[in-house]
Short mmCIF file of C-alpha atoms and ligand atoms in Angstrom, two decimals:
data_model
loop_
_atom_site.label_atom_id
_atom_site.label_comp_id
_atom_site.label_asym_id
_atom_site.label_seq_id
_atom_site.Cartn_x
_atom_site.Cartn_y
_atom_site.Cartn_z
CA MET A 244 0.00 0.00 0.00
CA ALA A 245 1.43 3.35 -1.01
CA LYS A 246 1.59 5.73 1.87
CA ARG A 247 2.80 9.25 2.44
CA ALA A 248 6.20 9.12 4.12
CA GLY A 249 7.25 12.62 4.92
CA ARG A 250 6.53 15.67 2.81
CA GLY A 251 6.11 15.00 -0.88
CA ARG A 252 7.53 11.49 -0.74
CA PHE A 253 5.77 8.18 -1.03
CA LYS A 254 6.82 4.90 0.41
CA LEU A 255 5.70 1.94 -1.66
CA PHE A 256 5.87 -0.74 1.01
CA ASP A 257 5.16 -0.61 4.67
CA SER A 258 7.74 -2.06 6.96
CA ARG A 259 7.23 -5.60 8.15
CA GLU A 260 6.21 -4.33 11.58
CA ASP A 261 3.58 -2.01 10.07
CA ARG A 262 2.08 -4.92 8.21
CA LEU A 263 2.03 -7.07 11.33
CA VAL A 264 0.31 -4.34 13.33
CA GLU A 265 -2.18 -3.88 10.53
CA ALA A 266 -2.93 -7.61 10.35
CA ARG A 267 -3.50 -7.72 14.11
CA MET A 268 -5.83 -4.72 13.96
CA HIS A 269 -7.75 -6.40 11.19
CA GLU A 270 -8.00 -9.66 13.13
CA LEU A 271 -9.18 -7.82 16.26
CA GLU A 272 -11.80 -6.01 14.18
CA ARG A 273 -12.98 -9.41 12.91
CA ILE A 274 -13.17 -10.70 16.50
CA ARG A 275 -15.25 -7.67 17.52
CA SER A 276 -17.65 -8.18 14.64
CA ALA A 277 -17.90 -11.89 15.44
CA LEU A 278 -18.96 -10.91 18.95
CA ARG A 279 -21.57 -8.48 17.57
CA ASP A 280 -22.88 -11.05 15.10
CA GLY A 281 -23.10 -13.87 17.65
CA GLU A 282 -20.52 -16.10 15.96
CA PHE A 283 -19.07 -17.32 19.27
CA VAL A 284 -20.64 -20.46 20.68
CA LEU A 285 -20.04 -22.55 23.77
CA HIS A 286 -19.44 -26.25 23.82
CA TYR A 287 -19.53 -28.17 27.09
CA GLN A 288 -17.28 -30.95 28.33
CA PRO A 289 -18.53 -33.16 31.19
CA ARG A 290 -16.56 -33.66 34.39
CA VAL A 291 -17.26 -36.81 36.35
CA ASP A 292 -16.57 -38.27 39.76
CA MET A 293 -15.19 -41.70 38.88
CA ARG A 294 -15.48 -43.10 42.41
CA ALA A 295 -19.10 -42.03 42.80
CA GLY A 296 -19.78 -42.89 39.16
CA ARG A 297 -21.64 -39.68 38.50
CA VAL A 298 -21.56 -36.51 36.42
CA ILE A 299 -20.57 -33.43 38.42
CA GLY A 300 -20.86 -30.73 35.86
CA VAL A 301 -19.62 -29.36 32.58
CA GLU A 302 -16.92 -26.91 31.50
CA ALA A 303 -17.92 -24.21 29.01
CA LEU A 304 -15.40 -23.95 26.15
CA ILE A 305 -15.66 -21.21 23.57
CA ARG A 306 -15.55 -21.80 19.80
CA TRP A 307 -15.86 -19.43 16.87
CA GLN A 308 -18.43 -20.53 14.31
CA HIS A 309 -16.62 -18.78 11.48
CA PRO A 310 -18.72 -18.30 8.34
CA SER A 311 -15.97 -19.44 5.97
CA LEU A 312 -13.41 -21.25 8.14
CA GLY A 313 -15.81 -23.44 10.13
CA LEU A 314 -15.64 -24.11 13.87
CA LEU A 315 -12.43 -22.57 15.25
CA PRO A 316 -10.92 -23.64 18.58
CA PRO A 317 -9.94 -20.97 21.12
CA ALA A 318 -6.24 -21.35 20.27
CA LYS A 319 -7.01 -19.67 16.93
CA PHE A 320 -8.36 -16.43 18.36
CA LEU A 321 -8.13 -16.17 22.16
CA PRO A 322 -4.40 -15.42 22.40
CA LEU A 323 -4.94 -12.25 20.35
CA ALA A 324 -8.20 -11.34 22.08
CA GLU A 325 -6.55 -11.74 25.48
CA HIS A 326 -4.22 -8.86 24.70
CA ASP A 327 -7.11 -6.52 24.06
CA PRO A 328 -10.00 -5.20 26.15
CA VAL A 329 -12.35 -7.15 23.85
CA ILE A 330 -11.62 -10.21 26.03
CA ILE A 331 -13.61 -8.56 28.83
CA GLU A 332 -16.69 -8.34 26.62
CA ILE A 333 -16.17 -11.90 25.35
CA GLY A 334 -15.87 -13.10 28.93
CA ARG A 335 -19.07 -11.35 30.00
CA ARG A 336 -20.96 -12.99 27.14
CA VAL A 337 -19.53 -16.39 27.96
CA LEU A 338 -20.54 -16.04 31.60
CA SER A 339 -24.03 -14.87 30.79
CA GLU A 340 -24.61 -17.59 28.22
CA ALA A 341 -23.24 -20.30 30.52
CA LEU A 342 -25.55 -19.11 33.33
CA ASP A 343 -28.56 -19.05 30.96
CA GLN A 344 -27.73 -22.57 29.91
CA LEU A 345 -27.21 -23.79 33.47
CA GLN A 346 -30.56 -22.29 34.48
CA ALA A 347 -32.22 -24.16 31.61
CA TRP A 348 -30.56 -27.45 32.62
CA LEU A 349 -31.62 -26.99 36.24
CA ARG A 350 -35.19 -26.35 35.11
CA ALA A 351 -35.01 -29.55 33.10
CA GLY A 352 -34.06 -31.41 36.28
CA LEU A 353 -30.34 -31.90 35.61
CA ASP A 354 -28.11 -31.66 38.66
CA LEU A 355 -25.06 -29.91 37.18
CA LYS A 356 -22.39 -27.34 37.93
CA VAL A 357 -20.84 -25.16 35.24
CA SER A 358 -17.18 -24.19 35.01
CA VAL A 359 -16.27 -21.04 33.11
CA ASN A 360 -12.73 -20.09 32.10
CA VAL A 361 -11.73 -16.51 32.87
CA ALA A 362 -8.71 -14.66 31.49
CA ALA A 363 -6.38 -12.76 33.81
CA ARG A 364 -7.33 -9.53 32.10
CA GLN A 365 -10.98 -10.14 32.93
CA LEU A 366 -10.22 -10.57 36.63
CA GLN A 367 -8.08 -7.43 36.56
CA TRP A 368 -10.98 -5.41 35.15
CA PRO A 369 -12.26 -3.36 38.11
CA GLY A 370 -15.91 -4.07 37.24
CA PHE A 371 -15.53 -7.85 37.33
CA VAL A 372 -16.92 -8.62 40.79
CA GLU A 373 -19.90 -6.28 40.44
CA ASP A 374 -20.70 -7.68 37.01
CA LEU A 375 -20.58 -11.23 38.38
CA ARG A 376 -22.92 -10.22 41.20
CA LEU A 377 -25.40 -8.73 38.70
CA GLN A 378 -25.23 -11.77 36.45
CA LEU A 379 -25.97 -14.04 39.41
CA LEU A 380 -28.91 -11.83 40.40
CA GLN A 381 -30.26 -12.20 36.89
CA HIS A 382 -30.17 -15.99 37.33
CA PRO A 383 -31.96 -16.44 40.64
CA GLU A 384 -32.45 -20.16 40.15
CA VAL A 385 -28.70 -20.73 39.97
CA HIS A 386 -27.11 -21.16 43.37
CA PRO A 387 -23.68 -19.44 43.17
CA GLY A 388 -22.10 -22.70 44.36
CA ARG A 389 -23.06 -24.19 40.99
CA LEU A 390 -20.69 -21.82 39.25
CA GLU A 391 -16.96 -22.41 39.18
CA LEU A 392 -14.48 -20.01 37.61
CA GLU A 393 -11.21 -21.34 36.22
CA ILE A 394 -8.08 -19.26 36.00
CA LEU A 395 -4.82 -20.53 34.53
CA GLU A 396 -2.32 -21.21 37.27
CA SER A 397 0.32 -19.38 35.23
CA ALA A 398 -1.89 -16.28 34.94
CA ALA A 399 -2.74 -16.29 38.63
CA LEU A 400 0.94 -16.38 39.53
CA GLU A 401 1.66 -13.22 37.57
CA ASP A 402 -0.29 -11.13 40.06
CA VAL A 403 -0.88 -13.13 43.21
CA SER A 404 -1.97 -10.28 45.48
CA GLY A 405 -4.35 -8.75 42.91
CA MET A 406 -5.82 -12.17 42.15
CA HIS A 407 -6.15 -12.94 45.83
CA ASP A 408 -8.54 -10.05 46.41
CA VAL A 409 -10.78 -10.65 43.41
CA ILE A 410 -10.91 -14.41 44.01
CA ASN A 411 -11.84 -13.76 47.62
CA ALA A 412 -14.60 -11.34 46.64
CA CYS A 413 -16.11 -13.93 44.28
CA ARG A 414 -15.86 -16.69 46.86
CA VAL A 415 -17.67 -14.53 49.40
CA MET A 416 -20.62 -14.68 46.99
CA GLY A 417 -20.34 -18.47 47.03
CA VAL A 418 -18.68 -18.96 43.64
CA ASP A 419 -15.93 -21.62 43.49
CA PHE A 420 -12.49 -21.03 42.00
CA ALA A 421 -10.21 -23.48 40.24
CA LEU A 422 -6.56 -23.23 39.22
CA ASP A 423 -6.44 -24.55 35.66
CA ASP A 424 -3.50 -26.32 33.98
CA PHE A 425 -2.05 -26.81 37.43
CA GLY A 426 1.58 -27.92 37.64
CA THR A 427 2.77 -25.96 34.61
CA GLY A 428 3.13 -22.63 36.39
CA TYR A 429 5.50 -23.98 39.07
CA ALA A 430 3.30 -22.77 41.91
CA SER A 431 5.24 -23.06 45.10
CA LEU A 432 3.61 -24.13 48.32
CA SER A 433 3.57 -20.60 49.61
CA TYR A 434 1.72 -19.31 46.54
CA LEU A 435 -0.90 -21.98 46.84
CA LYS A 436 -1.33 -20.87 50.42
CA ARG A 437 -1.95 -17.31 49.28
CA LEU A 438 -4.43 -18.15 46.52
CA PRO A 439 -7.81 -18.92 48.09
CA VAL A 440 -9.02 -21.53 45.58
CA ASP A 441 -11.30 -24.56 45.92
CA VAL A 442 -10.09 -26.78 43.09
CA VAL A 443 -6.89 -27.61 41.20
CA LYS A 444 -7.07 -29.08 37.72
CA ILE A 445 -3.99 -31.13 36.93
CA ASP A 446 -2.66 -30.17 33.51
CA GLN A 447 -3.24 -32.74 30.82
CA THR A 448 0.44 -32.98 29.91
CA PHE A 449 1.04 -34.84 33.19
CA ILE A 450 -1.87 -37.20 32.62
CA ARG A 451 -0.84 -38.05 29.07
CA GLU A 452 2.25 -40.01 30.14
CA LEU A 453 1.05 -40.98 33.58
CA LEU A 454 1.37 -44.67 32.79
CA ASP A 455 4.84 -44.62 31.21
CA ASN A 456 6.66 -41.76 32.85
CA SER A 457 7.61 -42.08 36.50
CA GLU A 458 8.34 -38.35 36.78
CA ASP A 459 4.83 -37.42 35.66
CA LEU A 460 3.50 -39.99 38.08
CA ALA A 461 5.48 -38.40 40.89
CA ILE A 462 4.25 -34.92 39.94
CA VAL A 463 0.62 -36.05 39.96
CA GLU A 464 1.16 -37.80 43.30
CA GLY A 465 2.67 -34.59 44.64
CA ILE A 466 -0.22 -32.46 43.41
CA VAL A 467 -2.76 -34.82 44.95
CA SER A 468 -1.09 -34.75 48.35
CA LEU A 469 -0.71 -30.98 48.13
CA ALA A 470 -4.42 -30.72 47.36
CA ARG A 471 -5.19 -32.84 50.40
CA ILE A 472 -3.09 -30.65 52.68
CA PHE A 473 -4.91 -27.56 51.45
CA ARG A 474 -8.27 -29.35 51.37
CA LEU A 475 -8.77 -28.67 47.69
CA ARG A 476 -10.67 -30.80 45.25
CA VAL A 477 -8.50 -32.16 42.49
CA VAL A 478 -9.47 -32.89 38.89
CA GLY A 479 -7.44 -34.77 36.29
CA GLU A 480 -7.68 -33.23 32.81
CA GLY A 481 -7.03 -35.00 29.53
CA VAL A 482 -8.19 -38.45 30.62
CA GLU A 483 -8.15 -40.28 27.29
CA THR A 484 -8.33 -43.93 28.40
CA PRO A 485 -9.89 -45.93 31.25
CA GLU A 486 -6.32 -46.69 32.41
CA HIS A 487 -5.63 -42.97 32.93
CA GLY A 488 -8.74 -42.78 35.06
CA VAL A 489 -7.86 -45.87 37.09
CA MET A 490 -4.36 -44.56 37.76
CA LEU A 491 -5.74 -41.20 38.89
CA MET A 492 -8.10 -42.96 41.29
CA ARG A 493 -5.23 -45.03 42.67
CA LEU A 494 -3.40 -41.79 43.37
CA GLY A 495 -6.43 -40.32 45.13
CA CYS A 496 -7.84 -38.12 42.36
CA ASP A 497 -11.47 -39.04 41.78
CA GLN A 498 -12.62 -36.29 39.46
CA ALA A 499 -11.79 -36.46 35.78
CA GLN A 500 -12.40 -34.82 32.47
CA GLY A 501 -11.17 -35.92 29.06
CA TYR A 502 -11.88 -37.27 25.61
CA GLY A 503 -11.98 -40.78 27.11
CA ILE A 504 -15.09 -39.73 29.04
CA ALA A 505 -16.58 -37.20 26.64
CA ARG A 506 -15.45 -34.65 24.12
CA PRO A 507 -16.79 -31.10 24.38
CA MET A 508 -20.27 -31.03 22.79
CA PRO A 509 -22.96 -28.50 21.86
CA ALA A 510 -25.33 -27.58 24.70
CA ALA A 511 -28.19 -29.46 23.06
CA GLU A 512 -26.36 -32.78 23.42
CA VAL A 513 -25.55 -32.50 27.12
CA ALA A 514 -28.85 -33.72 28.61
CA GLY A 515 -28.85 -36.82 26.40
CA TRP A 516 -25.22 -37.55 27.21
CA CYS A 517 -25.91 -37.29 30.95
CA ARG A 518 -28.84 -39.69 30.62
CA ARG A 519 -26.74 -42.25 28.76
CA PHE A 520 -23.66 -41.88 30.96
CA GLN A 521 -22.36 -45.16 32.36
CA PRO A 522 -19.32 -45.19 34.64
CA ASP A 523 -16.44 -47.19 33.14
CA PRO A 524 -16.43 -50.72 34.64
CA GLN A 525 -12.68 -50.39 35.28
CA TRP A 526 -13.27 -47.47 37.65
CA SER A 527 -15.28 -49.64 40.03
CA ILE A 528 -12.18 -51.79 40.71
CA TRP A 529 -10.88 -48.87 42.70
CA ALA A 530 -14.13 -47.38 43.82
CA ASP A 531 -14.22 -49.51 46.99
CA VAL A 532 -10.60 -49.02 47.97
CA PRO A 533 -10.17 -46.14 50.42
CA TRP A 534 -6.96 -44.18 49.86
CA ASP A 535 -6.74 -42.56 53.26
P1 C2E B 200 -8.72 -25.65 29.37
O1 C2E B 200 -9.60 -24.78 30.16
O2 C2E B 200 -7.59 -26.32 30.06
O3 C2E B 200 -9.70 -26.70 28.69
C1 C2E B 200 -9.32 -28.00 28.34
C2 C2E B 200 -8.92 -28.10 26.89
O4 C2E B 200 -8.43 -29.39 26.63
C3 C2E B 200 -10.06 -27.89 25.91
O5 C2E B 200 -9.51 -27.38 24.70
C4 C2E B 200 -10.54 -29.33 25.69
O6 C2E B 200 -11.25 -29.51 24.48
C5 C2E B 200 -9.23 -30.05 25.67
N1 C2E B 200 -9.35 -31.44 26.10
C6 C2E B 200 -10.22 -31.97 26.99
N2 C2E B 200 -10.01 -33.29 27.16
C7 C2E B 200 -8.95 -33.61 26.38
C8 C2E B 200 -8.27 -34.86 26.11
O7 C2E B 200 -8.57 -35.92 26.66
N3 C2E B 200 -7.22 -34.80 25.25
C9 C2E B 200 -6.85 -33.63 24.65
N4 C2E B 200 -5.83 -33.67 23.80
N5 C2E B 200 -7.49 -32.44 24.86
C10 C2E B 200 -8.53 -32.45 25.71
P2 C2E B 200 -10.14 -26.12 23.98
O8 C2E B 200 -11.62 -26.17 24.02
O9 C2E B 200 -9.46 -26.01 22.65
O10 C2E B 200 -9.71 -24.91 24.91
C11 C2E B 200 -8.36 -24.54 25.06
C12 C2E B 200 -8.20 -23.52 26.13
O11 C2E B 200 -8.80 -22.27 25.77
C13 C2E B 200 -8.88 -23.88 27.46
O12 C2E B 200 -8.08 -24.83 28.14
C14 C2E B 200 -8.96 -22.54 28.14
O13 C2E B 200 -7.74 -22.21 28.74
C15 C2E B 200 -9.20 -21.62 26.95
N6 C2E B 200 -10.63 -21.27 26.88
C16 C2E B 200 -11.66 -21.99 26.38
N7 C2E B 200 -12.83 -21.31 26.49
C17 C2E B 200 -12.54 -20.15 27.09
C18 C2E B 200 -13.31 -18.99 27.50
O14 C2E B 200 -14.54 -18.94 27.36
N8 C2E B 200 -12.64 -17.95 28.08
C19 C2E B 200 -11.28 -18.00 28.29
N9 C2E B 200 -10.69 -16.93 28.86
N10 C2E B 200 -10.52 -19.05 27.93
C20 C2E B 200 -11.15 -20.11 27.36
MG1 MG B 201 -10.44 -24.77 31.93
MG1 MG B 202 -6.80 -26.99 31.64
MG1 MG B 203 -5.36 -25.77 28.91
#
């Protein structure tokens, strides 16, 4: 693109940086219009208690129903959105839609919780707590304890004292907090002590090689005992096979999420999935063995 570069002179090509900035601006503009046009949708992935053999709830996961590119996963657009205030608006929509959906499921007689991922930038927005309070008031049938917010462990560690206050304010309302992708952010014991959370979700990279890698096994064992000391619930993410689930149960982690249990699905499929859900027979081998 020809562009005026100083008086009376034209530059034929922008610098590489100019073009990058321009491409990012264009992408962000597309993200904003997608938000306006309702192109973002939520899919839901079940979380189960293997020992109890029951569904606990679902995690809301955003996708972009792109008119020409199809269904895009968050990795394709969230990293850019997270560097812009637009993430706050996206997050508010996600929360409101997830609460609408939860209210509908509760009315239909399903006993579920919903987990919603929140970006660090959302929690740092000064209006966050008030907005959450209003959204809960608009969903009077949803007990706040049915909502869980997930923040990446790595993001929480960047601003422990700021996060502490906002997490506390949400928990006062009765909302649960989870540290997501736990184990990747190298949280030390003292940090965990300072972050008032209810749940840790073990990152899926540790689960993937749980059966073949003794270091991953040791890390998961460590996280589970840490969780017990702090009286936190612990969830294994990325459970792809019954063996992963059985190993987690052996280590004292009863809650699991993963493709081996269910892939994320559109809201309309959740009720049917819950009705058909059968605990894996292999889980029951461990269900009767106390680990205390
Ligand atoms: P996450 O919160 O850790 O969610 C789990 C991700 O792992 C999801 O990817 C899920 O589809 C995938 N997954 C679940 N089970 C398995 C498995 O057994 N194997 C494998 N390979 N993957 C599995 P997804 O949906 O692409 O989301 C990626 C990340 O994007 C999420 O990771 C979360 O950090 C972020 N995200 C998703 N939705 C939102 C949102 O509404 N707001 C914000 N701020 N972040 C979101
Ligand atoms: Mg999550
Ligand atoms: Mg995770
Ligand atoms: Mg993740």
